[in-house]
Short mmCIF file of C-alpha atoms and ligand atoms in Angstrom, two decimals:
data_model
loop_
_atom_site.label_atom_id
_atom_site.label_comp_id
_atom_site.label_asym_id
_atom_site.label_seq_id
_atom_site.Cartn_x
_atom_site.Cartn_y
_atom_site.Cartn_z
CA MET A 1 74.75 90.90 103.63
CA ASN A 2 76.90 88.21 103.69
CA PHE A 3 78.18 85.62 106.55
CA ILE A 4 81.93 84.63 107.04
CA SER A 5 83.35 81.85 109.25
CA VAL A 6 85.11 82.57 112.78
CA HIS A 7 87.94 81.11 111.35
CA ARG A 8 88.27 83.24 108.31
CA GLN A 9 89.12 80.03 106.56
CA SER A 10 86.21 79.53 104.08
CA PRO A 11 84.93 82.28 101.69
CA ALA A 12 81.70 84.54 102.80
CA VAL A 13 78.16 83.05 101.75
CA GLY A 14 74.58 84.57 101.80
CA PHE A 15 71.84 83.31 104.17
CA ARG A 16 70.53 80.75 102.58
CA ASP A 17 74.00 78.60 102.33
CA ALA A 18 74.65 79.71 105.90
CA LEU A 19 71.81 78.23 107.22
CA MET A 20 71.74 74.94 105.12
CA HIS A 21 75.04 73.77 106.21
CA GLY A 22 75.02 75.21 109.71
CA LEU A 23 78.74 75.16 110.31
CA ALA A 24 81.30 77.15 107.63
CA PRO A 25 83.70 74.17 105.62
CA ASP A 26 86.44 75.20 108.14
CA GLY A 27 84.67 74.35 111.01
CA GLY A 28 83.74 77.80 112.32
CA LEU A 29 80.49 79.45 113.47
CA PHE A 30 79.19 81.84 110.94
CA VAL A 31 78.78 85.52 112.29
CA PRO A 32 77.47 88.33 110.11
CA GLU A 33 80.24 90.22 107.93
CA SER A 34 78.87 93.56 109.35
CA PHE A 35 76.25 95.25 111.10
CA PRO A 36 73.87 97.60 108.94
CA ARG A 37 72.00 100.16 111.03
CA LEU A 38 68.37 99.92 111.64
CA PRO A 39 66.90 102.30 109.48
CA SER A 40 65.80 105.56 110.63
CA SER A 41 62.12 104.81 109.58
CA LEU A 42 62.04 102.33 112.29
CA LEU A 43 63.46 103.99 115.04
CA ASP A 44 61.50 106.86 113.87
CA ARG A 45 58.34 105.17 115.03
CA PHE A 46 59.87 102.73 117.45
CA GLU A 47 57.37 102.67 119.81
CA LEU A 48 54.48 102.13 117.45
CA ALA A 49 56.01 99.60 115.15
CA SER A 50 54.49 96.33 115.38
CA LEU A 51 56.39 93.00 116.66
CA HIS A 52 56.03 91.84 112.83
CA GLU A 53 57.14 95.13 111.38
CA VAL A 54 60.30 95.12 113.86
CA GLY A 55 60.68 91.06 113.00
CA ALA A 56 60.89 92.00 108.97
CA GLU A 57 63.16 94.83 109.29
CA VAL A 58 65.29 93.35 111.21
CA ALA A 59 65.28 90.31 109.45
CA ARG A 60 65.85 92.11 105.94
CA LEU A 61 69.05 93.44 107.01
CA PHE A 62 70.30 90.09 107.29
CA ILE A 63 68.55 88.14 104.12
CA LYS A 64 68.88 89.36 101.36
CA ASP A 65 67.31 86.47 98.92
CA ILE A 66 64.18 86.34 100.33
CA PRO A 67 61.53 88.92 98.43
CA LEU A 68 60.31 91.04 101.11
CA PRO A 69 56.58 89.29 101.20
CA ASP A 70 57.66 86.71 101.81
CA LEU A 71 59.74 87.39 104.70
CA ARG A 72 57.31 89.26 106.13
CA ARG A 73 54.98 86.23 106.15
CA ILE A 74 57.80 83.85 107.54
CA VAL A 75 58.32 86.60 110.37
CA GLU A 76 54.28 86.12 111.02
CA ARG A 77 54.27 82.80 111.02
CA ALA A 78 57.34 82.45 113.34
CA LEU A 79 56.59 84.91 115.95
CA SER A 80 52.88 83.54 115.59
CA PHE A 81 52.37 84.16 119.46
CA PRO A 82 52.95 87.35 121.62
CA ILE A 83 56.02 88.36 123.85
CA PRO A 84 54.84 90.95 126.18
CA LEU A 85 57.04 92.85 128.63
CA SER A 86 55.75 92.88 131.98
CA LYS A 87 56.51 95.03 135.09
CA LEU A 88 58.20 93.64 138.14
CA ASP A 89 58.72 96.87 139.76
CA ASP A 90 59.86 100.59 139.14
CA ARG A 91 63.38 99.49 137.36
CA PHE A 92 62.68 95.83 136.18
CA VAL A 93 61.11 94.73 133.32
CA LEU A 94 60.47 91.32 132.22
CA LEU A 95 60.45 90.72 128.34
CA GLU A 96 58.42 87.35 127.89
CA LEU A 97 59.70 84.68 125.39
CA PHE A 98 58.05 81.75 126.62
CA HIS A 99 54.56 82.49 125.11
CA GLY A 100 55.44 79.88 122.30
CA PRO A 101 54.06 76.05 121.96
CA THR A 102 57.18 75.05 123.62
CA LEU A 103 56.82 77.67 126.53
CA ALA A 104 60.31 78.82 126.15
CA PHE A 105 62.20 81.13 124.10
CA LYS A 106 63.97 78.57 121.65
CA ASP A 107 60.67 78.11 120.06
CA VAL A 108 61.62 81.66 118.02
CA GLY A 109 64.78 80.15 116.68
CA ALA A 110 63.42 76.96 115.67
CA ARG A 111 60.21 78.36 114.03
CA PHE A 112 62.07 80.73 112.07
CA MET A 113 64.48 78.62 111.02
CA ALA A 114 61.66 75.94 109.98
CA GLU A 115 60.26 78.72 108.10
CA THR A 116 63.44 80.21 106.35
CA LEU A 117 64.41 76.61 105.05
CA SER A 118 61.04 75.55 103.97
CA HIS A 119 61.04 78.62 101.60
CA TYR A 120 64.17 77.89 100.01
CA LEU A 121 63.56 73.80 100.03
CA GLU A 122 60.20 74.95 98.12
CA ARG A 123 61.95 77.29 95.37
CA GLU A 124 64.41 74.34 94.87
CA ARG A 125 62.31 71.22 95.07
CA ARG A 126 64.13 69.79 97.28
CA GLU A 127 63.28 67.54 100.44
CA LEU A 128 65.38 67.45 103.70
CA THR A 129 65.79 65.49 106.77
CA ILE A 130 66.93 66.84 109.58
CA LEU A 131 68.57 65.05 112.70
CA VAL A 132 68.82 66.17 116.25
CA ALA A 133 70.36 64.52 119.62
CA THR A 134 68.63 66.34 121.85
CA SER A 135 68.99 66.61 125.82
CA GLY A 136 65.58 68.26 126.31
CA ASP A 137 64.70 71.24 125.20
CA THR A 138 65.92 72.05 121.65
CA GLY A 139 64.14 68.39 120.73
CA SER A 140 60.56 69.86 121.24
CA ALA A 141 61.56 73.35 120.13
CA VAL A 142 62.45 71.86 116.83
CA ALA A 143 59.89 69.28 116.75
CA HIS A 144 57.31 72.02 117.09
CA GLY A 145 59.38 74.46 115.01
CA PHE A 146 59.02 71.85 111.91
CA PHE A 147 55.71 70.40 112.67
CA ASN A 148 53.77 70.29 109.39
CA VAL A 149 56.01 72.30 107.50
CA PRO A 150 56.47 71.07 104.15
CA HIS A 151 59.79 69.60 102.25
CA VAL A 152 60.93 68.77 105.85
CA GLU A 153 61.05 65.32 108.03
CA VAL A 154 62.90 65.25 111.27
CA PHE A 155 64.34 62.69 113.15
CA ILE A 156 64.70 63.54 117.05
CA LEU A 157 66.92 61.18 119.34
CA TYR A 158 66.78 61.62 122.89
CA PRO A 159 68.03 59.58 125.81
CA SER A 160 65.61 57.32 127.31
CA GLY A 161 64.94 57.82 130.79
CA LYS A 162 67.15 60.68 130.87
CA ILE A 163 64.65 63.53 129.87
CA SER A 164 61.70 64.59 132.11
CA LYS A 165 58.22 63.05 131.59
CA LEU A 166 57.12 66.79 129.82
CA GLN A 167 59.77 67.12 128.02
CA GLU A 168 59.32 63.80 126.69
CA GLN A 169 55.74 64.41 125.94
CA GLN A 170 56.50 67.78 124.16
CA MET A 171 58.28 66.00 121.39
CA THR A 172 56.82 62.78 120.91
CA THR A 173 53.13 63.64 120.77
CA LEU A 174 53.06 65.61 117.47
CA GLY A 175 53.53 62.71 115.00
CA GLY A 176 53.65 63.67 111.28
CA ASN A 177 56.62 64.93 109.71
CA ILE A 178 58.18 64.60 113.48
CA HIS A 179 59.52 61.04 114.33
CA ALA A 180 60.95 60.61 117.78
CA LEU A 181 63.44 58.10 118.34
CA GLU A 182 64.23 56.83 121.99
CA VAL A 183 67.38 56.10 122.17
CA ASP A 184 68.90 53.15 124.65
CA GLY A 185 71.91 55.01 126.09
CA PRO A 186 72.58 58.61 127.30
CA PHE A 187 72.61 62.14 125.13
CA ASP A 188 76.41 61.47 123.95
CA ASP A 189 74.95 58.45 122.38
CA CYS A 190 72.40 60.55 120.73
CA GLN A 191 74.97 62.90 119.50
CA ARG A 192 77.00 60.24 118.46
CA LEU A 193 75.07 58.69 116.08
CA VAL A 194 73.53 62.02 114.46
CA LYS A 195 77.09 62.98 113.73
CA GLN A 196 77.40 59.16 112.22
CA ALA A 197 74.67 59.86 109.78
CA LEU A 198 75.60 63.64 108.89
CA SER A 199 78.94 62.09 107.96
CA ASP A 200 77.81 58.41 105.70
CA GLY A 201 77.75 59.34 102.01
CA THR A 202 75.40 56.13 101.93
CA ILE A 203 72.07 57.28 103.00
CA GLU A 204 69.93 58.67 100.09
CA ARG A 205 68.10 61.17 102.17
CA GLU A 206 69.71 64.91 102.33
CA LEU A 207 70.85 65.43 105.78
CA THR A 208 71.13 68.33 108.18
CA THR A 209 71.23 69.13 111.71
CA ALA A 210 69.61 72.04 113.61
CA ASN A 211 71.39 72.71 116.50
CA SER A 212 71.94 75.64 118.21
CA ILE A 213 75.06 77.20 116.53
CA ASN A 214 72.69 77.88 112.74
CA ILE A 215 72.79 81.46 112.34
CA GLY A 216 68.84 80.87 111.36
CA ARG A 217 68.18 80.15 114.94
CA LEU A 218 70.08 83.65 116.15
CA ILE A 219 68.88 85.96 113.95
CA PRO A 220 65.13 85.89 114.58
CA GLN A 221 66.19 86.15 118.42
CA ILE A 222 67.65 89.68 117.63
CA ILE A 223 64.25 90.61 116.78
CA TYR A 224 62.62 90.75 120.01
CA TYR A 225 65.38 92.52 121.96
CA VAL A 226 64.66 95.74 119.41
CA TRP A 227 61.25 95.14 119.97
CA GLY A 228 61.49 94.68 123.78
CA VAL A 229 63.43 98.17 123.91
CA ALA A 230 60.65 99.78 121.95
CA GLN A 231 58.22 98.82 124.14
CA LEU A 232 59.93 99.74 126.85
CA ARG A 233 59.93 103.26 125.59
CA SER A 234 56.22 103.06 124.96
CA MET A 235 56.29 102.22 128.82
CA GLY A 236 57.89 105.80 129.47
CA VAL A 237 61.84 104.41 130.20
CA ALA A 238 63.59 106.78 128.51
CA GLU A 239 67.13 105.64 129.11
CA PRO A 240 68.70 102.36 127.52
CA PRO A 241 68.19 99.69 129.58
CA THR A 242 71.04 97.31 131.00
CA VAL A 243 69.37 93.73 128.73
CA VAL A 244 69.66 90.96 131.38
CA VAL A 245 70.11 87.54 129.69
CA PRO A 246 70.17 84.15 131.60
CA SER A 247 72.72 82.45 129.71
CA GLY A 248 74.43 78.71 129.02
CA ASN A 249 75.35 78.36 125.47
CA PHE A 250 75.37 82.23 124.91
CA GLY A 251 73.09 82.34 121.71
CA ASN A 252 70.67 84.33 123.25
CA LEU A 253 73.12 86.99 124.56
CA THR A 254 74.65 86.74 121.22
CA ALA A 255 71.57 88.27 119.88
CA ALA A 256 70.85 90.67 122.40
CA VAL A 257 74.69 91.96 121.80
CA TYR A 258 73.79 91.93 117.92
CA ALA A 259 70.53 93.94 118.65
CA LYS A 260 72.72 96.44 120.48
CA HIS A 261 75.32 97.05 117.25
CA LEU A 262 72.07 96.99 114.81
CA GLY A 263 71.91 100.62 116.92
CA ALA A 264 68.70 99.30 119.16
CA PRO A 265 68.86 101.91 122.14
CA ILE A 266 70.37 99.14 124.69
CA GLY A 267 72.89 100.36 127.72
CA ARG A 268 74.75 97.32 128.61
CA LEU A 269 74.55 93.73 128.32
CA PHE A 270 74.56 91.08 131.60
CA ALA A 271 75.07 87.55 130.79
CA ALA A 272 73.80 85.69 134.38
CA THR A 273 74.99 82.11 134.72
CA ASN A 274 74.14 79.38 137.28
CA LYS A 275 77.56 77.67 139.11
CA ASN A 276 78.63 76.99 134.90
CA ASP A 277 80.40 79.81 135.26
CA VAL A 278 83.14 79.78 132.60
CA VAL A 279 82.26 83.27 131.13
CA PRO A 280 82.09 85.08 134.38
CA GLU A 281 85.24 83.31 135.35
CA TYR A 282 86.56 84.73 131.98
CA PHE A 283 85.56 88.53 132.75
CA GLU A 284 87.28 87.89 136.23
CA THR A 285 90.36 86.40 135.19
CA GLY A 286 90.82 86.52 131.51
CA ARG A 287 91.06 82.99 131.33
CA PHE A 288 88.75 81.03 129.40
CA SER A 289 88.35 77.53 130.63
CA PRO A 290 85.82 75.04 129.20
CA ARG A 291 84.97 72.11 131.41
CA PRO A 292 82.47 69.56 131.88
CA SER A 293 78.63 71.03 132.82
CA LEU A 294 77.61 70.61 136.38
CA GLN A 295 73.77 69.83 137.31
CA THR A 296 71.76 72.78 138.53
CA LEU A 297 67.93 73.61 138.59
CA SER A 298 68.23 75.94 135.64
CA ASN A 299 69.25 72.84 133.72
CA ALA A 300 69.33 74.18 130.55
CA MET A 301 71.81 76.33 131.19
CA ASP A 302 74.51 73.64 132.15
CA VAL A 303 76.67 74.31 129.62
CA GLY A 304 80.43 73.89 130.35
CA ASN A 305 81.72 75.13 127.06
CA PRO A 306 79.23 77.69 125.54
CA SER A 307 79.78 77.47 121.68
CA ASN A 308 78.47 80.86 121.03
CA PHE A 309 80.92 82.54 122.97
CA ALA A 310 83.61 82.34 119.67
CA ARG A 311 80.73 84.73 117.86
CA LEU A 312 81.18 87.15 120.83
CA LEU A 313 85.29 86.74 120.67
CA ASP A 314 85.10 87.41 117.25
CA LEU A 315 82.70 90.84 117.25
CA TYR A 316 85.32 92.17 119.47
CA GLY A 317 88.40 91.03 118.09
CA GLY A 318 89.39 88.41 121.03
CA SER A 319 89.94 91.92 123.40
CA LEU A 320 88.11 91.12 126.83
CA ASP A 321 88.64 94.73 127.55
CA ARG A 322 86.72 95.82 124.56
CA MET A 323 83.96 92.98 125.73
CA ARG A 324 84.14 94.91 129.02
CA GLU A 325 82.67 98.41 127.79
CA ASP A 326 79.54 96.57 126.61
CA ILE A 327 78.61 93.30 128.84
CA ASP A 328 79.28 92.17 132.35
CA ALA A 329 78.84 88.88 133.73
CA GLY A 330 78.15 87.07 136.97
CA ARG A 331 77.01 83.65 138.50
CA VAL A 332 73.72 82.82 140.87
CA SER A 333 73.68 79.56 142.62
CA ASP A 334 71.06 77.76 143.04
CA GLU A 335 70.06 78.51 146.65
CA GLU A 336 70.35 82.64 145.35
CA THR A 337 67.95 80.76 142.30
CA LEU A 338 65.25 79.28 144.77
CA ALA A 339 65.57 82.44 147.03
CA GLU A 340 64.78 84.69 144.15
CA ILE A 341 61.23 82.91 143.10
CA ARG A 342 60.40 83.66 146.64
CA ASN A 343 61.40 86.92 147.04
CA THR A 344 59.54 87.87 143.37
CA PHE A 345 56.33 85.64 144.39
CA GLY A 346 56.21 87.59 147.58
CA GLN A 347 57.08 91.03 146.09
CA ALA A 348 55.50 90.90 142.62
CA GLY A 349 53.08 87.77 142.92
CA VAL A 350 54.95 86.91 139.82
CA VAL A 351 56.03 82.97 139.47
CA LEU A 352 59.36 82.52 137.69
CA ASP A 353 60.93 79.73 136.42
CA PRO A 354 64.69 79.33 137.58
CA HIS A 355 66.29 80.57 134.39
CA THR A 356 65.00 83.58 134.49
CA ALA A 357 65.50 83.66 138.10
CA VAL A 358 68.84 83.50 137.50
CA GLY A 359 68.82 86.67 135.78
CA VAL A 360 66.83 88.70 137.87
CA PHE A 361 68.62 87.62 141.09
CA ALA A 362 71.65 89.23 138.96
CA ALA A 363 70.22 92.22 137.89
CA ARG A 364 69.05 92.81 141.67
CA LYS A 365 72.70 92.38 142.53
CA ARG A 366 74.51 93.77 139.79
CA VAL A 367 72.71 96.27 137.34
CA SER A 368 71.97 99.95 138.91
CA GLY A 369 68.92 101.80 136.62
CA SER A 370 66.62 100.25 134.40
CA ALA A 371 66.86 96.66 133.04
CA LEU A 372 64.63 94.45 130.59
CA ILE A 373 65.08 90.67 131.78
CA ALA A 374 64.83 88.19 129.32
CA ALA A 375 62.26 85.19 130.50
CA THR A 376 63.11 82.66 129.01
CA ALA A 377 60.78 80.17 130.17
CA HIS A 378 57.31 79.77 131.33
CA TYR A 379 57.32 78.19 135.28
CA GLY A 380 54.84 75.72 134.54
CA LYS A 381 57.71 73.59 132.76
CA PHE A 382 59.41 73.47 135.87
CA PRO A 383 56.48 72.43 138.95
CA GLU A 384 59.26 70.73 141.00
CA VAL A 385 61.40 73.86 141.41
CA THR A 386 58.44 75.81 141.70
CA LEU A 387 57.56 73.44 144.60
CA ARG A 388 60.89 73.21 146.07
CA ALA A 389 61.16 77.62 146.45
CA LEU A 390 57.23 78.01 147.50
CA GLY A 391 55.74 74.92 148.77
CA LYS A 392 53.10 74.54 146.28
CA THR A 393 52.42 74.30 142.48
CA PHE A 394 49.89 75.66 140.16
CA PRO A 395 48.32 74.57 137.14
CA PRO A 396 49.81 73.69 134.32
CA PRO A 397 49.10 76.40 131.40
CA PRO A 398 47.23 74.97 128.86
CA ALA A 399 49.54 73.82 126.07
CA LEU A 400 51.30 71.65 128.80
CA ALA A 401 48.25 70.29 129.99
CA GLU A 402 47.56 69.18 126.58
CA ALA A 403 50.63 67.51 125.26
CA LEU A 404 50.74 65.49 128.61
CA THR A 405 47.48 63.89 127.65
CA LYS A 406 48.26 62.87 124.57
CA PRO A 407 49.27 59.28 123.59
CA LYS A 408 53.41 58.86 123.12
CA GLN A 409 54.81 58.08 119.60
CA SER A 410 58.28 57.06 119.53
CA VAL A 411 60.33 54.41 118.53
CA ARG A 412 62.99 52.65 120.79
CA ILE A 413 66.07 51.75 119.22
CA PRO A 414 69.48 50.71 120.57
CA ALA A 415 72.59 52.97 120.39
CA ASN A 416 73.87 51.55 117.52
CA TYR A 417 74.35 53.40 113.64
CA GLU A 418 72.50 50.26 112.20
CA ALA A 419 69.34 50.45 113.80
CA LEU A 420 69.20 54.21 112.79
CA LYS A 421 70.41 53.90 109.55
CA ARG A 422 67.54 51.19 108.85
CA ILE A 423 64.86 53.93 110.32
CA LEU A 424 66.29 56.41 108.16
CA ARG A 425 66.31 54.01 104.82
CA ASP A 426 62.85 52.47 105.61
CA GLY A 427 60.85 55.15 107.64
C1 LIG B 501 68.23 77.30 126.45
C2 LIG B 501 67.79 78.15 127.71
C3 LIG B 501 68.81 79.15 128.26
C4 LIG B 501 70.25 79.31 127.51
O1 LIG B 501 70.14 80.18 126.05
P1 LIG B 501 71.19 80.37 125.59
O2 LIG B 501 71.32 80.86 124.54
O3 LIG B 501 71.95 78.62 125.08
O4 LIG B 501 72.53 80.92 126.29
C5 LIG B 501 68.20 79.89 128.98
N1 LIG B 501 66.91 79.59 129.23
C6 LIG B 501 66.29 78.63 129.02
C7 LIG B 501 64.81 78.17 129.56
C8 LIG B 501 66.53 77.60 127.78
O5 LIG B 501 65.97 76.98 127.62
#
């Protein structure tokens, strides 16, 4: 299995190179060259397979140069927490992706990327430095994913005063190989500094980044959709469900679409956005018009130019009609999000985070039949939203409570490149 660029101007590469480089030399995102079918040996005992078995079967379809025992170990380490399903009612089931260390689905991709990268570095006897600019959630997932991973140093650049206390604590309290840099400037400055470092040939370290378009973060996300529909069967749901994904950059939705293309029993896909509705608008009008993002309650989905959409367009040959055969899309407002948190709490006693609430609202409005809804974060990460919706909060889960008590370890730097360069040289 090789990976090719959506621009088709670069040669096909194996998983290792796609992982190491992130983007193809022609600037395009990497996509799988083909979609092999899930083996019948897995589908025949689908409901009985464990998360790790499903994980190894999916991973080996795409990753040919890691021996199977190593791949199994990577899957076990990356998916070291459960991914349970929970019933909301007769038709809707949540796929709980938020039981990892930072309580959001991004843990899965970050941890798998860290483990696979470490595998190659070990064999090649190399050290790698990863730079990430973050506006919040990606940084904490990457920090935890790479914490104590051999051969890797991580520098996380975040905008001072622009992220929540909780987000800051989650990425500044680890220490070890994780270095948090608090930048005196907005997120755009962080991103600029990272880009400058990556293109500066004079730095002695080998540098790369770990942003969300890396195929090493996407492949493991396919695993939990295959696992989810298998578990749904074991719960007695016979028809292939609609899979509903609260979406921002559309990586998570792309993974669900890939799962269907591997032959997992998925009916349709539904992409639920907040008012950053570039994709729903495209489905309605055929026009794709990226624009600056707007702030909402589901802020990890505040994306005005969803980068993974290039992968979906590529898969469907640029045809909206073909895309519509598999996918629907719709937008959900902040008011509807709050109303859904209240509604679901009243009906099922379940507290939703604002991102998952977007998915549940969209499912109730637009899906007939059964749905598997990706629950992308734990509500404990968004206490202000819970308070606004329900008039009360709940004690934070242990992982968050613990992060809040640890001392912050970060280095404050001005938003200029010389400051970053000095740290990379001496740190
Ligand atoms: C990142 C994120 C999303 C959006 O996922 P994409 O893959 O960018 O579409 C949804 N919910 C939560 C909680 C997130 O952190």
